[in-house]
GROMACS .gro file of C-alpha atoms in nm:
model
  473
    1THR     CA    1   9.884   8.137  10.355
    2GLU     CA    2   9.684   7.948  10.096
    3ILE     CA    3   9.617   7.551  10.185
    4ASP     CA    4   9.309   7.503  10.017
    5SER     CA    5   9.220   7.843   9.763
    6LYS     CA    6   9.375   7.851   9.432
    7PRO     CA    7   9.709   8.047   9.488
    8GLU     CA    8   9.683   8.392   9.360
    9GLU     CA    9   9.910   8.294   8.985
   10LEU     CA   10   9.713   8.134   8.926
   11ASP     CA   11   9.379   8.255   8.992
   12GLU     CA   12   9.601   8.570   8.785
   13VAL     CA   13   9.632   8.377   8.504
   14ASP     CA   14   9.247   8.213   8.461
   15ARG     CA   15   9.077   8.566   8.501
   16LYS     CA   16   9.297   8.708   8.314
   17LEU     CA   17   9.230   8.389   8.068
   18MET     CA   18   8.908   8.481   8.052
   19GLN     CA   19   8.861   8.794   8.045
   20LEU     CA   20   9.020   8.671   7.703
   21GLU     CA   21   8.803   8.464   7.531
   22ILE     CA   22   8.532   8.663   7.565
   23GLU     CA   23   8.753   8.938   7.375
   24ARG     CA   24   8.792   8.658   7.115
   25GLU     CA   25   8.412   8.583   7.120
   26ALA     CA   26   8.340   8.899   7.045
   27LEU     CA   27   8.590   8.969   6.780
   28ARG     CA   28   8.445   8.688   6.486
   29LYS     CA   29   8.143   8.894   6.455
   30GLU     CA   30   8.356   9.160   6.307
   31SER     CA   31   8.476   9.164   5.949
   32ASP     CA   32   8.769   9.490   5.941
   33ALA     CA   33   9.137   9.387   5.909
   34ALA     CA   34   9.282   9.529   6.221
   35SER     CA   35   9.007   9.309   6.404
   36HIS     CA   36   9.135   9.045   6.189
   37GLU     CA   37   9.471   9.149   6.320
   38ARG     CA   38   9.363   9.144   6.692
   39LEU     CA   39   9.153   8.824   6.698
   40ALA     CA   40   9.515   8.587   6.533
   41ARG     CA   41   9.729   8.785   6.827
   42LEU     CA   42   9.483   8.734   7.069
   43GLU     CA   43   9.451   8.267   6.998
   44LYS     CA   44   9.849   8.283   7.032
   45GLU     CA   45   9.839   8.515   7.405
   46ILE     CA   46   9.544   8.327   7.448
   47ALA     CA   47   9.728   8.011   7.400
   48GLU     CA   48   9.999   8.058   7.573
   49LEU     CA   49   9.818   8.164   7.896
   50ARG     CA   50   9.601   7.838   7.858
   51GLU     CA   51   9.922   7.663   7.836
   52SER     CA   52  10.028   7.881   8.071
   53SER     CA   53   9.778   7.782   8.310
   54ASN     CA   54   9.791   7.383   8.281
   55ALA     CA   55  10.178   7.440   8.429
   56LEU     CA   56  10.089   7.625   8.749
   57ARG     CA   57   9.737   7.405   8.811
   58VAL     CA   58  10.020   7.108   8.776
   59ARG     CA   59  10.283   7.289   9.010
   60TRP     CA   60  10.006   7.394   9.256
   61GLU     CA   61   9.780   7.081   9.245
   62ALA     CA   62  10.168   6.856   9.261
   63GLU     CA   63  10.283   7.100   9.585
   64LYS     CA   64   9.989   7.044   9.765
   65GLY     CA   65   9.992   6.646   9.720
   66ALA     CA   66  10.322   6.661   9.892
   67SER     CA   67  10.253   6.895  10.147
   68GLY     CA   68   9.933   6.690  10.289
   69ALA     CA   69  10.173   6.421  10.298
   70PHE     CA   70  10.438   6.642  10.496
   71ARG     CA   71  10.191   6.746  10.713
   72ARG     CA   72  10.047   6.420  10.723
   73LEU     CA   73  10.414   6.293  10.858
   74ARG     CA   74  10.481   6.474  11.191
   75GLU     CA   75  10.151   6.410  11.281
   76GLU     CA   76  10.235   6.026  11.262
   77ILE     CA   77  10.546   6.168  11.408
   78GLU     CA   78  10.311   6.372  11.657
   79GLN     CA   79  10.082   6.075  11.758
   80THR     CA   80  10.413   5.737  11.823
   81LYS     CA   81  10.566   6.059  11.989
   82HIS     CA   82  10.279   6.034  12.260
   83GLU     CA   83  10.288   5.652  12.249
   84ILE     CA   84  10.630   5.709  12.350
   85ALA     CA   85  10.527   5.895  12.631
   86LYS     CA   86  10.184   5.708  12.747
   87ALA     CA   87  10.446   5.364  12.721
   88GLU     CA   88  10.672   5.485  12.924
   89ARG     CA   89  10.458   5.561  13.218
   90GLU     CA   90  10.317   5.289  13.200
   91TYR     CA   91  10.689   5.088  13.175
   92ASP     CA   92  10.660   4.887  12.884
   93LEU     CA   93  11.008   4.892  12.821
   94ASN     CA   94  11.020   4.635  12.450
   95LYS     CA   95  10.755   4.938  12.291
   96VAL     CA   96  10.988   5.234  12.382
   97ALA     CA   97  11.266   5.025  12.157
   98GLU     CA   98  11.033   4.857  11.928
   99LEU     CA   99  10.869   5.248  11.863
  100ARG     CA  100  11.153   5.470  11.937
  101TYR     CA  101  11.430   5.366  11.757
  102GLY     CA  102  11.158   5.126  11.502
  103LYS     CA  103  10.863   5.372  11.395
  104LEU     CA  104  10.965   5.707  11.492
  105ALA     CA  105  11.309   5.689  11.333
  106GLU     CA  106  11.211   5.540  11.010
  107LEU     CA  107  10.929   5.854  11.066
  108GLU     CA  108  11.201   6.160  11.072
  109ARG     CA  109  11.383   5.983  10.810
  110ARG     CA  110  11.061   6.015  10.558
  111LEU     CA  111  11.038   6.353  10.669
  112ALA     CA  112  11.395   6.498  10.647
  113GLN     CA  113  11.281   6.330  10.230
  114GLU     CA  114  11.031   6.461  10.218
  115GLU     CA  115  11.116   6.840  10.331
  116GLY     CA  116  11.466   6.762  10.144
  117GLN     CA  117  11.243   6.752   9.892
  118LEU     CA  118  11.010   7.034   9.963
  119ALA     CA  119  11.353   7.243   9.987
  120THR     CA  120  11.463   7.211   9.562
  121ARG     CA  121  11.139   7.283   9.480
  122LYS     CA  122  11.155   7.648   9.694
  123ASP     CA  123  11.483   7.641   9.524
  124GLY     CA  124  11.300   7.745   9.123
  125GLY     CA  125  11.100   7.956   9.229
  126ARG     CA  126  10.907   8.081   9.501
  127PRO     CA  127  10.595   7.829   9.536
  128LEU     CA  128  10.229   7.851   9.505
  129HIS     CA  129  10.253   7.586   9.861
  130LYS     CA  130  10.309   7.692  10.156
  131GLU     CA  131  10.276   7.559  10.507
  132GLU     CA  132  10.467   7.889  10.690
  133VAL     CA  133  10.440   8.292  10.686
  134ASP     CA  134  10.806   8.325  10.537
  135GLU     CA  135  10.987   8.716  10.512
  136GLU     CA  136  10.850   8.769  10.176
  137ASP     CA  137  10.487   8.674  10.350
  138ILE     CA  138  10.541   8.947  10.543
  139ALA     CA  139  10.676   9.153  10.306
  140GLU     CA  140  10.383   9.153  10.086
  141VAL     CA  141  10.137   9.257  10.490
  142VAL     CA  142  10.399   9.600  10.499
  143SER     CA  143  10.400   9.666  10.159
  144ARG     CA  144  10.009   9.743  10.131
  145TRP     CA  145  10.062   9.958  10.473
  146THR     CA  146  10.404  10.153  10.322
  147GLY     CA  147  10.274  10.201   9.995
  148ILE     CA  148  10.715  10.030   9.942
  149PRO     CA  149  10.697   9.781   9.687
  150VAL     CA  150  10.785   9.409   9.783
  151ALA     CA  151  11.062   9.304   9.557
  152LYS     CA  152  11.236   9.649   9.710
  153LEU     CA  153  11.238   9.510  10.013
  154VAL     CA  154  11.333   9.167   9.968
  155GLU     CA  155  11.608   9.320   9.717
  156GLY     CA  156  11.955   9.381   9.853
  157GLU     CA  157  11.974   9.704   9.957
  158ARG     CA  158  12.356   9.757   9.786
  159GLU     CA  159  12.252   9.582   9.499
  160LYS     CA  160  11.957   9.820   9.449
  161LEU     CA  161  12.195  10.162   9.487
  162VAL     CA  162  12.490  10.020   9.282
  163HIS     CA  163  12.252  10.088   8.950
  164LEU     CA  164  12.074  10.472   9.107
  165ALA     CA  165  12.350  10.660   8.875
  166GLU     CA  166  12.350  10.432   8.592
  167HIS     CA  167  11.888  10.474   8.563
  168LEU     CA  168  11.945  10.831   8.645
  169HIS     CA  169  12.203  10.912   8.383
  170ARG     CA  170  11.912  10.711   8.137
  171ARG     CA  171  11.624  11.006   8.247
  172VAL     CA  172  11.874  11.322   8.304
  173VAL     CA  173  12.088  11.455   7.982
  174GLY     CA  174  12.357  11.653   8.017
  175GLN     CA  175  12.378  11.667   8.450
  176GLY     CA  176  12.651  11.435   8.516
  177GLU     CA  177  12.777  11.627   8.844
  178ALA     CA  178  12.397  11.657   8.962
  179VAL     CA  179  12.286  11.270   8.876
  180GLU     CA  180  12.641  11.132   9.049
  181ALA     CA  181  12.542  11.420   9.341
  182VAL     CA  182  12.216  11.309   9.397
  183ALA     CA  183  12.289  10.928   9.392
  184ASP     CA  184  12.673  11.048   9.689
  185ALA     CA  185  12.452  11.109   9.915
  186VAL     CA  186  12.151  10.873   9.886
  187ILE     CA  187  12.414  10.632   9.964
  188ARG     CA  188  12.546  10.797  10.191
  189ALA     CA  189  12.216  10.764  10.347
  190ARG     CA  190  12.151  10.374  10.307
  191ALA     CA  191  12.522  10.315  10.474
  192GLY     CA  192  12.436  10.435  10.785
  193ILE     CA  193  12.702  10.719  10.779
  194LYS     CA  194  12.404  11.002  10.815
  195ASP     CA  195  12.219  11.098  11.085
  196PRO     CA  196  11.905  10.853  11.088
  197ASN     CA  197  11.714  11.083  11.203
  198ARG     CA  198  11.746  11.355  10.986
  199PRO     CA  199  11.532  11.317  10.593
  200ILE     CA  200  11.764  11.070  10.286
  201GLY     CA  201  11.887  11.376  10.183
  202SER     CA  202  11.864  11.722  10.072
  203PHE     CA  203  11.919  11.933   9.790
  204ILE     CA  204  11.906  12.243   9.627
  205PHE     CA  205  11.918  12.194   9.216
  206LEU     CA  206  11.979  12.603   9.094
  207GLY     CA  207  11.974  12.661   8.704
  208PRO     CA  208  11.744  12.772   8.466
  209THR     CA  209  11.407  12.679   8.267
  210GLY     CA  210  11.385  12.346   8.173
  211VAL     CA  211  11.687  12.173   8.249
  212GLY     CA  212  11.608  11.910   8.436
  213LYS     CA  213  11.599  11.975   8.745
  214THR     CA  214  11.199  11.843   8.807
  215GLU     CA  215  11.272  11.477   8.536
  216LEU     CA  216  11.575  11.422   8.840
  217ALA     CA  217  11.315  11.483   9.137
  218ARG     CA  218  11.093  11.270   8.904
  219ALA     CA  219  11.281  11.003   8.832
  220LEU     CA  220  11.414  10.957   9.134
  221ALA     CA  221  11.062  10.888   9.333
  222GLU     CA  222  11.052  10.625   9.003
  223PHE     CA  223  11.373  10.481   9.102
  224LEU     CA  224  11.364  10.435   9.477
  225PHE     CA  225  10.941  10.407   9.570
  226ASP     CA  226  10.850  10.233   9.198
  227SER     CA  227  10.613  10.556   9.147
  228GLU     CA  228  10.659  10.848   8.991
  229GLN     CA  229  10.380  10.873   9.210
  230ALA     CA  230  10.536  10.921   9.520
  231LEU     CA  231  10.683  11.235   9.397
  232VAL     CA  232  10.489  11.500   9.613
  233ARG     CA  233  10.545  11.907   9.416
  234LEU     CA  234  10.507  12.197   9.619
  235ASP     CA  235  10.467  12.512   9.386
  236MET     CA  236  10.675  12.794   9.631
  237SER     CA  237  10.467  13.109   9.422
  238GLU     CA  238  10.155  12.995   9.640
  239TYR     CA  239  10.371  13.009   9.943
  240MET     CA  240  10.463  13.329   9.898
  241GLU     CA  241  10.253  13.535  10.247
  242LYS     CA  242  10.240  13.463  10.693
  243HIS     CA  243   9.923  13.309  10.600
  244THR     CA  244  10.059  13.004  10.400
  245VAL     CA  245  10.260  12.869  10.595
  246ALA     CA  246   9.910  12.714  10.785
  247ARG     CA  247   9.864  12.540  10.428
  248LEU     CA  248  10.237  12.320  10.510
  249ILE     CA  249  10.122  12.226  10.848
  250GLY     CA  250   9.683  12.299  10.904
  251ALA     CA  251   9.540  12.545  10.969
  252PRO     CA  252   9.491  12.537  11.409
  253PRO     CA  253   9.230  12.428  11.641
  254GLY     CA  254   8.908  12.740  11.608
  255TYR     CA  255   9.056  12.759  11.234
  256VAL     CA  256   8.852  12.685  10.901
  257GLY     CA  257   9.049  12.394  10.800
  258TYR     CA  258   9.140  12.202  11.106
  259GLU     CA  259   8.970  11.916  10.961
  260GLU     CA  260   9.193  11.955  10.655
  261GLY     CA  261   9.530  11.832  10.735
  262GLY     CA  262   9.839  12.035  10.610
  263GLN     CA  263   9.841  11.983  10.253
  264LEU     CA  264  10.273  11.900  10.325
  265THR     CA  265  10.159  11.712  10.658
  266GLU     CA  266   9.932  11.473  10.510
  267ALA     CA  267  10.061  11.408  10.159
  268VAL     CA  268  10.440  11.290  10.355
  269ARG     CA  269  10.184  11.089  10.622
  270ARG     CA  270   9.950  10.861  10.403
  271ARG     CA  271  10.280  10.832  10.174
  272PRO     CA  272  10.612  10.880  10.484
  273TYR     CA  273  10.814  10.734  10.167
  274CYS     CA  274  10.880  10.998   9.885
  275VAL     CA  275  11.034  11.256   9.738
  276ILE     CA  276  10.865  11.643   9.790
  277LEU     CA  277  10.971  11.841   9.621
  278PHE     CA  278  10.908  12.273   9.695
  279ASP     CA  279  10.935  12.418   9.314
  280GLU     CA  280  11.085  12.793   9.273
  281ILE     CA  281  11.179  12.763   9.694
  282GLU     CA  282  11.336  13.161   9.689
  283LYS     CA  283  10.984  13.280   9.626
  284ALA     CA  284  10.849  13.068   9.991
  285HIS     CA  285  10.753  13.335  10.266
  286HIS     CA  286  10.998  13.340  10.536
  287ASP     CA  287  10.806  13.118  10.768
  288VAL     CA  288  10.817  12.895  10.550
  289PHE     CA  289  11.226  12.831  10.574
  290ASN     CA  290  11.146  12.791  10.979
  291VAL     CA  291  10.932  12.534  10.888
  292LEU     CA  292  11.188  12.331  10.643
  293LEU     CA  293  11.459  12.368  10.884
  294GLN     CA  294  11.255  12.152  11.128
  295ILE     CA  295  11.258  11.873  10.845
  296LEU     CA  296  11.574  11.940  10.779
  297ASP     CA  297  11.731  11.876  11.096
  298ASP     CA  298  11.504  11.709  11.263
  299GLY     CA  299  11.349  11.448  10.993
  300ARG     CA  300  10.985  11.545  11.172
  301LEU     CA  301  10.728  11.807  11.200
  302THR     CA  302  10.449  11.842  11.394
  303ASP     CA  303  10.137  11.986  11.202
  304GLY     CA  304   9.752  12.144  11.362
  305GLN     CA  305   9.631  11.861  11.478
  306GLY     CA  306   9.904  11.736  11.682
  307ARG     CA  307  10.039  11.471  11.449
  308THR     CA  308  10.382  11.382  11.511
  309VAL     CA  309  10.456  11.292  11.104
  310ASN     CA  310  10.839  11.110  11.038
  311PHE     CA  311  11.016  11.302  10.690
  312LYS     CA  312  11.318  11.057  10.749
  313ASN     CA  313  11.205  10.811  10.487
  314THR     CA  314  11.201  11.148  10.234
  315VAL     CA  315  11.403  11.265   9.981
  316VAL     CA  316  11.369  11.682  10.018
  317ILE     CA  317  11.443  11.888   9.633
  318MET     CA  318  11.436  12.275   9.651
  319THR     CA  319  11.416  12.343   9.288
  320SER     CA  320  11.468  12.800   9.290
  321ASN     CA  321  11.615  13.032   8.920
  322LEU     CA  322  11.861  13.207   9.168
  323GLY     CA  323  12.132  13.222   8.887
  324SER     CA  324  12.011  13.156   8.636
  325GLN     CA  325  12.141  13.402   8.395
  326LEU     CA  326  12.529  13.391   8.544
  327VAL     CA  327  12.470  12.998   8.404
  328THR     CA  328  12.294  13.117   8.023
  329ALA     CA  329  12.601  13.423   8.101
  330HIS     CA  330  12.861  13.141   8.097
  331ARG     CA  331  12.624  12.963   7.892
  332GLY     CA  332  12.639  12.667   8.108
  333GLY     CA  333  12.998  12.559   8.158
  334THR     CA  334  13.141  12.328   7.871
  335ASP     CA  335  13.465  12.309   8.043
  336PRO     CA  336  13.481  12.219   8.330
  337GLU     CA  337  13.685  12.509   8.439
  338ALA     CA  338  13.395  12.713   8.283
  339TYR     CA  339  13.272  12.425   8.492
  340GLU     CA  340  13.359  12.543   8.769
  341ALA     CA  341  13.354  13.020   8.811
  342MET     CA  342  13.022  12.986   8.685
  343ARG     CA  343  12.889  12.826   8.992
  344ARG     CA  344  13.091  13.020   9.254
  345ASP     CA  345  12.958  13.283   9.045
  346VAL     CA  346  12.608  13.167   9.057
  347LEU     CA  347  12.591  13.025   9.500
  348GLU     CA  348  12.760  13.357   9.564
  349ALA     CA  349  12.397  13.464   9.421
  350LEU     CA  350  12.224  13.175   9.658
  351ARG     CA  351  12.405  13.302   9.965
  352GLN     CA  352  12.291  13.664   9.889
  353HIS     CA  353  11.911  13.556   9.918
  354PHE     CA  354  11.904  13.279  10.170
  355ARG     CA  355  12.053  13.286  10.523
  356PRO     CA  356  12.289  13.036  10.639
  357GLU     CA  357  12.154  12.871  10.931
  358PHE     CA  358  11.872  12.657  10.581
  359LEU     CA  359  12.180  12.670  10.350
  360ASN     CA  360  12.421  12.454  10.620
  361ARG     CA  361  12.116  12.214  10.704
  362VAL     CA  362  12.159  12.146  10.292
  363ASP     CA  363  12.331  11.831  10.257
  364ASP     CA  364  12.419  12.008   9.873
  365VAL     CA  365  12.381  12.208   9.611
  366VAL     CA  366  12.418  12.124   9.268
  367VAL     CA  367  12.500  12.345   9.024
  368PHE     CA  368  12.306  12.205   8.635
  369HIS     CA  369  12.391  12.260   8.277
  370ALA     CA  370  12.207  12.467   8.064
  371LEU     CA  371  12.127  12.209   7.708
  372THR     CA  372  12.366  12.198   7.474
  373ARG     CA  373  12.280  12.077   7.127
  374ALA     CA  374  12.364  11.689   7.136
  375ASP     CA  375  12.244  11.671   7.484
  376LEU     CA  376  11.898  11.803   7.260
  377ARG     CA  377  11.944  11.547   7.058
  378ALA     CA  378  11.967  11.247   7.359
  379ILE     CA  379  11.711  11.424   7.470
  380VAL     CA  380  11.455  11.435   7.149
  381ASP     CA  381  11.520  11.007   7.103
  382ILE     CA  382  11.378  11.005   7.520
  383GLN     CA  383  11.101  11.224   7.394
  384LEU     CA  384  11.009  11.037   7.051
  385ALA     CA  385  11.024  10.687   7.249
  386ARG     CA  386  10.752  10.760   7.478
  387LEU     CA  387  10.541  10.976   7.223
  388GLU     CA  388  10.557  10.571   7.064
  389ALA     CA  389  10.469  10.442   7.280
  390ARG     CA  390  10.159  10.585   7.375
  391LEU     CA  391  10.053  10.529   7.031
  392SER     CA  392  10.157  10.159   7.114
  393ASP     CA  393   9.807  10.114   7.174
  394ARG     CA  394   9.634  10.105   6.834
  395GLN     CA  395   9.968   9.944   6.749
  396LEU     CA  396  10.111  10.243   6.527
  397ARG     CA  397  10.501  10.249   6.474
  398LEU     CA  398  10.659  10.545   6.430
  399GLU     CA  399  11.016  10.538   6.304
  400PHE     CA  400  11.196  10.857   6.237
  401THR     CA  401  11.566  10.867   6.019
  402ALA     CA  402  11.830  11.009   6.150
  403ALA     CA  403  11.717  11.333   5.955
  404ALA     CA  404  11.404  11.388   6.153
  405ARG     CA  405  11.552  11.365   6.436
  406ASP     CA  406  11.784  11.623   6.420
  407PHE     CA  407  11.573  11.802   6.213
  408LEU     CA  408  11.333  11.855   6.573
  409ALA     CA  409  11.636  11.899   6.799
  410GLU     CA  410  11.807  12.205   6.615
  411ARG     CA  411  11.415  12.344   6.618
  412GLY     CA  412  11.425  12.269   6.954
  413TYR     CA  413  11.730  12.438   7.046
  414ASP     CA  414  11.688  12.721   7.309
  415PRO     CA  415  11.989  12.775   7.506
  416VAL     CA  416  11.761  13.027   7.730
  417TYR     CA  417  11.470  12.823   7.758
  418GLY     CA  418  11.619  12.452   7.749
  419ALA     CA  419  11.382  12.118   7.630
  420ARG     CA  420  11.113  12.326   7.674
  421PRO     CA  421  11.010  12.399   7.339
  422LEU     CA  422  11.158  12.102   7.225
  423LYS     CA  423  10.811  11.918   7.412
  424ARG     CA  424  10.621  12.209   7.141
  425VAL     CA  425  10.808  12.087   6.858
  426ILE     CA  426  10.729  11.711   6.912
  427GLN     CA  427  10.381  11.845   6.954
  428THR     CA  428  10.304  12.085   6.637
  429GLU     CA  429  10.499  11.903   6.347
  430VAL     CA  430  10.515  11.543   6.438
  431GLU     CA  431  10.205  11.565   6.689
  432THR     CA  432   9.912  11.779   6.562
  433ALA     CA  433  10.032  11.641   6.119
  434LEU     CA  434  10.000  11.284   6.227
  435ALA     CA  435   9.643  11.372   6.413
  436ARG     CA  436   9.526  11.575   6.125
  437ARG     CA  437   9.607  11.198   5.986
  438LEU     CA  438   9.419  10.966   6.171
  439ILE     CA  439   9.148  11.190   6.164
  440ALA     CA  440   9.110  11.206   5.766
  441GLY     CA  441   9.145  10.793   5.741
  442GLU     CA  442   9.482  10.852   5.606
  443VAL     CA  443   9.624  10.658   5.884
  444ARG     CA  444   9.430  10.371   6.041
  445ASP     CA  445   9.567  10.147   6.339
  446GLY     CA  446   9.890   9.981   6.291
  447ASP     CA  447   9.985  10.180   6.009
  448ARG     CA  448  10.316  10.155   5.998
  449ILE     CA  449  10.460  10.606   5.948
  450VAL     CA  450  10.776  10.694   5.907
  451VAL     CA  451  10.895  11.013   5.969
  452ASP     CA  452  11.246  11.259   5.756
  453VAL     CA  453  11.310  11.525   5.623
  454GLY     CA  454  11.157  11.722   5.293
  455PRO     CA  455  11.127  12.071   5.111
  456SER     CA  456  10.928  12.199   5.350
  457GLY     CA  457  10.945  12.015   5.683
  458LEU     CA  458  10.878  11.711   5.783
  459THR     CA  459  10.709  11.389   5.594
  460LEU     CA  460  10.502  11.170   5.700
  461GLN     CA  461  10.453  10.852   5.479
  462SER     CA  462  10.267  10.572   5.551
  463ALA     CA  463  10.304  10.197   5.498
  464ARG     CA  464   9.944  10.121   5.381
  465GLY     CA  465   9.852  10.505   5.317
  466ASN     CA  466   9.784  10.741   4.989
  467GLY     CA  467  10.202  10.652   4.896
  468ARG     CA  468  10.221  11.044   4.864
  469PRO     CA  469  10.449  11.191   5.155
  470ALA     CA  470  10.280  11.438   5.365
  471ALA     CA  471  10.479  11.764   5.480
  472HIS     CA  472  10.294  11.939   5.741
  473PRO     CA  473  10.312  12.242   5.796
   0.00000   0.00000   0.00000
């Protein structure tokens, strides 16, 4: 704990303040408009950070002073107790009474008062100065070992899971059944109803390309483990041969690559809290399913070096395009009856391809809808928000009219290929045109760009440009 050294929060603020002051001195030598704008923002940010630093420093000094007084009181109490014990051995009853009911009682009263003040300060936020190691300190150390965020260790599990479906719906559009099935399985596992020796959840995602199967896996990894990097993705088209099973768990002793470990087992051993995505599972060799059976049944796997890898804190997701033509034929099952008919047909195709003992070990099989035009309109908003976030570093502000958003949704709609054509449309219709204008100097950092629909396509109008809308191919 930080008793004499500067607290981490204060140190971070001071370091950030120093970096910004260095940047400010460099910007003072520049004369362009963008540098002047950045300098003005820096001045404001430096003033805010300096105010924050001063407040933290005052709070730290106050807590350190109170903690020092608290420590001295405890030392004085211990010394008084030693004096009482010595007086009792010498049978000096007057001194014992004086110390025990006078000095010691007063010291303990003052100590209780100091403890109350310390507790009041802790209620106002995390203390900068600590006398003892508490739950949050232990959580932080465990977080560094396991990669689990501190907030997820300390935060109540119930509170976190209440918003799981809501969070997934914000990223995955038009797949209500899929989101609810995944959220329900995770909640069942977390509630302790499921077998503790199995993974958190295991799913097979079925449906055509571009409908959100991989995106749902990414969203789940980001929510449960605070990072999309917690997604371990394996393309099963690389495991179509019998010998490729060794790549999953590692080569046996005496074979080439024995020291490297398996692609699956090493990834989970290094990051035991993760989402594992087996993409296009129908392409894997039959021996790969023997490995999956052990993961789904026992929640563990032994790698080529004899080490047992724990899969009990993972979510296993397998995607497949089996029956995707049936989804398209049923037009995605836009109403409940059509969806149930489509689901029965797709599950029948699944049962014809996979062994029963494999399907019986999977928690849920989820059939995704084909995307509608309304779904794609919502995905347009998500994709454009990501584009705007990427441009924020250059202080470029993109504003899309409703007509421009409808135009992109219409041009990007393809019931066979899902949302993937939309990304290509945004690249060609918006990103390429914007990049050309940036290179040509027609758009500068800090500009506000309005995207609208013109006679020959989208137009980009810069607030500080030449005033002419630029239609692009």
